[in-house]
Short mmCIF file of C-alpha atoms and ligand atoms in Angstrom, two decimals:
data_model
loop_
_atom_site.label_atom_id
_atom_site.label_comp_id
_atom_site.label_asym_id
_atom_site.label_seq_id
_atom_site.Cartn_x
_atom_site.Cartn_y
_atom_site.Cartn_z
CA MET A 641 189.59 23.65 164.41
CA LYS A 642 187.91 24.77 161.17
CA PRO A 643 185.79 22.07 159.50
CA PRO A 644 187.45 20.74 156.33
CA VAL A 645 185.50 21.23 153.09
CA LEU A 646 186.20 20.26 149.47
CA LEU A 647 185.57 22.86 146.75
CA THR A 648 185.85 21.41 143.27
CA ARG A 649 186.46 24.65 141.34
CA ARG A 650 187.49 28.25 141.87
CA ILE A 651 184.72 30.61 143.00
CA PRO A 652 184.82 34.43 143.15
CA ALA A 653 187.43 35.64 145.66
CA SER A 654 184.94 37.51 147.84
CA VAL A 655 182.84 34.36 148.25
CA LEU A 656 185.87 32.13 148.78
CA SER A 657 187.17 34.35 151.57
CA ARG A 658 183.80 34.07 153.32
CA LEU A 659 184.10 30.28 153.16
CA LYS A 660 187.73 30.37 154.29
CA ALA A 661 186.85 32.49 157.31
CA THR A 662 184.98 29.53 158.77
CA CYS A 663 186.28 26.44 156.97
CA SER A 664 189.55 24.83 155.98
CA VAL A 665 189.17 24.71 152.19
CA ASP A 666 190.69 22.05 149.93
CA LEU A 667 190.30 23.73 146.52
CA HIS A 668 190.71 21.89 143.23
CA GLU A 669 192.70 24.41 141.17
CA GLY A 670 192.91 24.40 137.41
CA ASP A 671 190.61 24.76 134.47
CA ASP A 672 189.63 21.13 134.09
CA PRO A 673 186.98 19.50 136.26
CA ILE A 674 188.24 17.44 139.15
CA SER A 675 188.64 13.79 138.11
CA HIS A 676 186.28 11.25 139.62
CA ASP A 677 189.20 9.46 141.32
CA ASP A 678 190.47 12.72 142.78
CA LEU A 679 186.98 13.55 144.00
CA ILE A 680 186.75 10.19 145.77
CA SER A 681 190.14 10.50 147.44
CA ARG A 682 189.79 14.16 148.44
CA VAL A 683 186.25 13.95 149.83
CA LEU A 684 187.50 11.61 152.56
CA GLY A 685 187.44 13.45 155.89
CA LYS A 686 185.56 16.48 154.50
CA GLN A 687 182.42 17.76 156.19
CA ALA A 688 181.11 19.58 153.13
CA LEU A 689 181.39 19.14 149.39
CA LEU A 690 180.85 22.20 147.17
CA CYS A 691 180.58 20.88 143.64
CA LEU A 692 179.59 21.75 140.10
CA LEU A 693 177.28 20.20 137.54
CA THR A 694 180.38 18.75 135.87
CA ASP A 695 181.16 16.62 138.97
CA ARG A 696 179.51 13.21 139.17
CA VAL A 697 178.63 12.81 142.82
CA ASP A 698 177.58 9.19 142.83
CA ARG A 699 177.29 6.49 145.49
CA GLU A 700 181.05 5.89 145.39
CA VAL A 701 181.82 9.52 146.20
CA LEU A 702 179.19 9.61 148.94
CA GLU A 703 180.52 6.38 150.45
CA ALA A 704 184.05 7.83 150.48
CA GLY A 705 182.76 10.99 152.16
CA VAL A 706 182.03 9.32 155.48
CA ASP A 707 182.12 12.66 157.34
CA LEU A 708 180.03 14.62 154.85
CA ARG A 709 177.27 16.76 156.36
CA ILE A 710 176.22 18.50 153.13
CA VAL A 711 176.63 18.37 149.36
CA ALA A 712 176.12 21.88 147.96
CA ASN A 713 175.79 21.99 144.18
CA ILE A 714 176.64 25.31 142.55
CA ALA A 715 173.83 24.91 140.02
CA VAL A 716 170.07 24.73 140.03
CA GLY A 717 170.08 21.41 138.18
CA TYR A 718 171.32 18.51 140.27
CA ASP A 719 171.10 15.52 137.98
CA ASN A 720 174.86 15.08 138.57
CA ILE A 721 174.16 13.99 142.16
CA ASP A 722 172.73 10.70 143.34
CA VAL A 723 170.21 12.34 145.65
CA ALA A 724 168.69 9.04 146.76
CA ALA A 725 172.10 7.75 147.86
CA ALA A 726 172.74 11.01 149.73
CA ARG A 727 169.36 10.78 151.43
CA ALA A 728 170.08 7.20 152.46
CA ARG A 729 173.13 8.57 154.30
CA ALA A 730 171.15 11.53 155.69
CA ILE A 731 173.34 13.99 153.78
CA PRO A 732 171.34 17.03 152.64
CA VAL A 733 171.83 18.13 149.03
CA THR A 734 171.34 21.78 148.11
CA ASN A 735 171.16 23.64 144.78
CA THR A 736 171.03 27.29 143.72
CA PRO A 737 167.49 28.14 142.60
CA ASP A 738 166.16 31.66 141.91
CA VAL A 739 169.53 33.42 141.66
CA LEU A 740 170.04 32.28 138.06
CA THR A 741 166.47 32.57 136.82
CA GLU A 742 166.76 35.97 135.12
CA ALA A 743 170.18 35.34 133.55
CA THR A 744 169.00 32.04 132.09
CA ALA A 745 165.76 33.56 130.81
CA GLU A 746 167.74 36.38 129.16
CA PHE A 747 170.05 33.89 127.51
CA THR A 748 167.10 31.85 126.27
CA TRP A 749 165.88 34.95 124.48
CA ALA A 750 169.36 35.55 123.10
CA LEU A 751 169.16 32.09 121.53
CA ILE A 752 165.59 32.57 120.29
CA LEU A 753 166.64 35.76 118.51
CA ALA A 754 169.93 34.28 117.29
CA VAL A 755 168.31 31.27 115.63
CA THR A 756 165.24 32.96 114.18
CA ARG A 757 167.31 35.86 112.77
CA ARG A 758 170.28 33.69 111.75
CA VAL A 759 172.80 35.77 113.68
CA ALA A 760 175.49 33.08 114.10
CA GLU A 761 175.06 31.83 110.55
CA GLY A 762 175.41 35.39 109.23
CA GLU A 763 178.50 36.02 111.30
CA ARG A 764 180.11 32.81 110.07
CA LEU A 765 179.43 33.85 106.49
CA LEU A 766 180.82 37.32 107.03
CA ARG A 767 183.98 36.10 108.72
CA GLY A 768 184.37 33.57 105.92
CA GLY A 769 184.61 36.51 103.52
CA THR A 770 181.72 35.40 101.31
CA TRP A 771 179.21 38.19 102.01
CA LYS A 772 178.29 39.83 98.72
CA GLY A 773 176.37 42.74 100.24
CA TRP A 774 172.76 43.63 101.00
CA ALA A 775 170.06 41.92 98.97
CA LEU A 776 166.29 41.90 99.38
CA ASP A 777 166.07 38.15 99.73
CA PHE A 778 169.34 37.59 101.59
CA MET A 779 169.36 35.43 104.75
CA LEU A 780 165.74 35.91 105.67
CA GLY A 781 164.63 34.79 109.09
CA MET A 782 161.36 34.59 110.97
CA GLU A 783 159.78 37.56 112.72
CA LEU A 784 158.61 36.90 116.29
CA ARG A 785 155.67 39.32 116.43
CA GLY A 786 152.37 37.47 116.17
CA LYS A 787 153.96 34.06 116.68
CA GLN A 788 153.45 31.49 119.45
CA LEU A 789 156.14 30.65 121.96
CA GLY A 790 155.73 27.16 123.42
CA ILE A 791 157.30 26.68 126.84
CA VAL A 792 157.89 23.12 128.00
CA GLY A 793 158.15 23.29 131.78
CA LEU A 794 156.62 26.37 133.37
CA GLY A 795 158.82 26.53 136.46
CA ARG A 796 160.88 29.49 137.57
CA ILE A 797 162.93 29.87 134.40
CA GLY A 798 160.06 28.96 132.06
CA SER A 799 157.91 31.61 133.78
CA ALA A 800 160.67 34.21 133.45
CA VAL A 801 160.97 33.41 129.74
CA ALA A 802 157.18 33.77 129.41
CA ALA A 803 157.26 37.15 131.14
CA ARG A 804 159.47 38.56 128.38
CA ALA A 805 157.31 37.30 125.49
CA PRO A 806 154.89 40.26 125.34
CA ALA A 807 157.85 42.56 124.61
CA PHE A 808 158.31 40.63 121.36
CA GLY A 809 154.58 40.46 120.56
CA MET A 810 154.46 36.68 121.04
CA SER A 811 151.60 34.72 122.55
CA VAL A 812 152.61 32.03 125.02
CA ALA A 813 151.54 28.42 125.30
CA ALA A 814 152.96 26.14 127.95
CA CYS A 815 152.82 22.62 129.14
CA SER A 816 153.82 21.90 132.63
CA LEU A 817 154.95 18.34 133.02
CA GLU A 818 153.56 18.00 136.48
CA ALA A 819 152.88 14.34 135.99
CA MET A 820 156.59 13.98 135.29
CA THR A 821 158.18 16.67 137.43
CA ALA A 822 157.22 18.24 140.72
CA PRO A 823 155.86 21.78 140.18
CA ALA A 824 158.67 24.19 140.98
CA PRO A 825 158.03 26.39 143.98
CA GLY A 826 158.10 30.00 142.84
CA ALA A 827 156.63 29.19 139.45
CA VAL A 828 154.29 31.97 138.45
CA ARG A 829 151.09 30.97 136.70
CA ARG A 830 150.36 33.76 134.26
CA PRO A 831 146.82 34.40 133.05
CA ASP A 832 148.17 35.18 129.59
CA VAL A 833 149.72 31.73 129.19
CA GLU A 834 147.59 29.07 127.53
CA MET A 835 148.21 25.67 129.08
CA MET A 836 148.04 22.72 126.68
CA THR A 837 149.35 19.22 126.18
CA LEU A 838 152.89 18.72 124.97
CA ASP A 839 151.59 17.25 121.74
CA ARG A 840 149.44 20.30 120.98
CA LEU A 841 152.19 22.69 122.04
CA LEU A 842 154.63 21.05 119.64
CA ALA A 843 152.14 21.13 116.79
CA THR A 844 151.10 24.77 117.21
CA SER A 845 154.18 26.66 118.44
CA ASP A 846 156.56 28.62 116.24
CA VAL A 847 159.33 28.46 118.85
CA VAL A 848 159.51 25.62 121.40
CA THR A 849 161.76 26.24 124.40
CA LEU A 850 162.65 23.61 127.02
CA HIS A 851 162.78 24.33 130.76
CA VAL A 852 162.38 20.97 132.49
CA PRO A 853 164.88 19.35 134.83
CA LEU A 854 166.59 16.18 133.65
CA THR A 855 164.89 13.15 135.16
CA SER A 856 164.28 9.63 133.93
CA GLU A 857 160.93 10.91 132.59
CA THR A 858 162.35 13.88 130.67
CA ARG A 859 165.40 12.11 129.18
CA HIS A 860 164.92 12.19 125.38
CA LEU A 861 161.54 13.88 125.81
CA ILE A 862 162.28 15.50 122.45
CA GLY A 863 163.08 12.69 120.06
CA ARG A 864 162.01 11.74 116.55
CA HIS A 865 158.33 11.56 117.45
CA ALA A 866 158.22 14.97 119.15
CA LEU A 867 160.28 16.61 116.41
CA SER A 868 157.96 15.20 113.75
CA ARG A 869 155.03 16.83 115.54
CA MET A 870 156.61 20.31 115.25
CA LYS A 871 155.86 22.79 112.47
CA ARG A 872 158.29 22.63 109.57
CA THR A 873 158.77 26.37 110.16
CA GLY A 874 159.30 25.84 113.91
CA TYR A 875 162.42 26.32 116.03
CA LEU A 876 163.62 24.36 119.07
CA VAL A 877 165.60 26.01 121.87
CA ASN A 878 167.21 24.10 124.76
CA THR A 879 168.79 25.80 127.78
CA SER A 880 167.76 23.07 130.25
CA ARG A 881 169.81 19.87 130.11
CA GLY A 882 171.26 18.24 127.00
CA PRO A 883 169.79 14.75 127.42
CA VAL A 884 166.24 16.17 127.33
CA VAL A 885 166.83 16.22 123.56
CA ASP A 886 167.87 13.17 121.56
CA GLU A 887 170.71 14.80 119.60
CA ASP A 888 170.78 12.10 116.94
CA ALA A 889 167.06 12.68 116.30
CA LEU A 890 167.57 16.45 116.27
CA ALA A 891 170.39 16.24 113.72
CA TRP A 892 168.10 14.11 111.57
CA ALA A 893 165.17 16.56 111.86
CA LEU A 894 167.39 19.57 111.09
CA GLY A 895 169.09 17.81 108.19
CA GLU A 896 165.75 16.76 106.70
CA ARG A 897 164.39 20.30 107.28
CA LEU A 898 161.52 18.86 109.34
CA ILE A 899 162.02 21.92 111.54
CA ALA A 900 163.51 25.27 110.57
CA GLY A 901 166.23 25.46 113.17
CA ALA A 902 167.44 24.88 116.70
CA ALA A 903 169.52 26.66 119.30
CA LEU A 904 171.28 24.67 121.99
CA ASP A 905 173.15 25.70 125.12
CA VAL A 906 173.41 22.20 126.57
CA TYR A 907 174.47 18.80 125.22
CA GLU A 908 174.06 15.13 125.94
CA GLN A 909 177.75 14.59 126.73
CA GLU A 910 179.26 17.97 127.54
CA PRO A 911 181.68 19.25 126.44
CA ARG A 912 181.30 16.94 123.43
CA VAL A 913 178.88 18.15 120.78
CA TYR A 914 177.15 15.53 118.66
CA PRO A 915 179.19 15.53 115.43
CA GLY A 916 176.07 15.45 113.25
CA LEU A 917 175.10 18.88 114.58
CA LEU A 918 178.43 20.60 113.96
CA GLY A 919 178.11 20.74 110.18
CA LEU A 920 174.56 22.11 110.12
CA ASP A 921 173.92 25.79 109.44
CA ASN A 922 170.44 25.85 110.93
CA VAL A 923 171.58 25.21 114.50
CA VAL A 924 173.09 27.72 116.93
CA LEU A 925 175.51 26.05 119.37
CA ALA A 926 176.43 27.82 122.63
CA PRO A 927 178.79 26.42 125.30
CA HIS A 928 176.43 26.15 128.31
CA LEU A 929 176.29 29.89 129.01
CA GLY A 930 172.74 30.18 130.41
CA SER A 931 173.74 31.45 133.83
CA ALA A 932 177.10 32.88 132.80
CA THR A 933 176.98 36.45 134.04
CA THR A 934 179.33 37.81 136.69
CA GLU A 935 176.39 38.73 138.89
CA THR A 936 174.69 35.37 138.66
CA ARG A 937 177.74 33.14 138.99
CA THR A 938 178.75 35.12 142.10
CA ALA A 939 175.25 34.74 143.53
CA MET A 940 175.26 30.99 142.80
CA ALA A 941 178.58 30.46 144.58
CA SER A 942 177.44 32.66 147.44
CA LEU A 943 174.21 30.71 147.93
CA ALA A 944 176.11 27.41 147.92
CA VAL A 945 178.48 28.79 150.57
CA ASP A 946 175.51 30.01 152.63
CA ASN A 947 174.09 26.50 152.54
CA VAL A 948 177.38 25.01 153.72
CA LEU A 949 177.84 27.55 156.51
CA ALA A 950 174.26 27.01 157.69
CA VAL A 951 174.56 23.23 157.90
CA LEU A 952 178.02 23.29 159.49
CA ALA A 953 176.63 25.68 162.12
CA GLY A 954 173.86 23.20 162.88
CA ARG A 955 171.12 25.08 161.04
CA ALA A 956 168.82 23.85 158.26
CA PRO A 957 170.05 24.27 154.67
CA LEU A 958 168.53 27.25 152.88
CA THR A 959 167.76 25.58 149.56
CA PRO A 960 167.56 21.80 149.93
CA VAL A 961 166.59 19.95 146.77
CA ALA A 962 163.28 18.19 146.52
CA GLY A 963 162.93 14.57 145.53
C1 DGY B 1051 172.36 25.16 136.35
O1 DGY B 1051 172.58 25.84 137.34
O2 DGY B 1051 171.81 24.07 136.41
C2 DGY B 1051 172.76 25.72 135.03
O3 DGY B 1051 172.71 24.79 134.04
C3 DGY B 1051 174.12 26.37 135.13
O4 DGY B 1051 174.29 27.17 134.04
#
């Protein structure tokens, strides 16, 4: 008999058929995330749970999943899972590192360029029919060449963002929050990156980009105090996790022009966007697209399936999470 597994969202057909070849798959269809109640009732009797960052896999879910042998998150971040509760039940938790590094780094640069060159703001104006034509002083942004990029969290994705900086003529400063977060395996220490404290990075960088996991230490790492330390001409970019930034504080800093702008891909309570941000022109708002390429999403699903197949075959998971 094939081992029963719960899959909380559609995955690419080629990857799903690989899973179905070995497992009996209970797939949550539809465009909305599986409800927490549904997750609890359907995990019962399943040997594997393949889930997304939108699924809260808490103690209740893990207790209901008495037969679970693995929880495979289709994401690199795993703050949606109670890892300690899983460990207490000897259930390995896996994530999808590496395969989304380049896509997320590319998207970070898309946001850096969008906010410093006012791309979204310009498009809104044009679609609104109020563009009056070219003018020498119209919608000026900030040039990147000669400026400092400050990377908070020099793990895999932070390092990949740093690697692209020379193409734009930017110098790179970084602070690695090793006291707060375990150093990511695979992080590349680059000789051309100047390491400094978070405080100095905030005060000296022209663009600050966040690449830390969400933990109790990094929650609201960027609040009123941090934002007040930034240059008034500085920009903040977040493609990590929403709660790393205090959105109320950010709306305040943007509204008061304490910083020049921000670009966000992630939010404190997705899919809700803090209302105070929606009316501001100096913030670019993207709907959590960091890893959203066909290649990367297929690779993420495939790695999660590989983890499930390995564990169900009695082998070690390929990418267990630390912590
Ligand atoms: C992840 O994998 O954690 C990303 O946020 C998905 O885009």
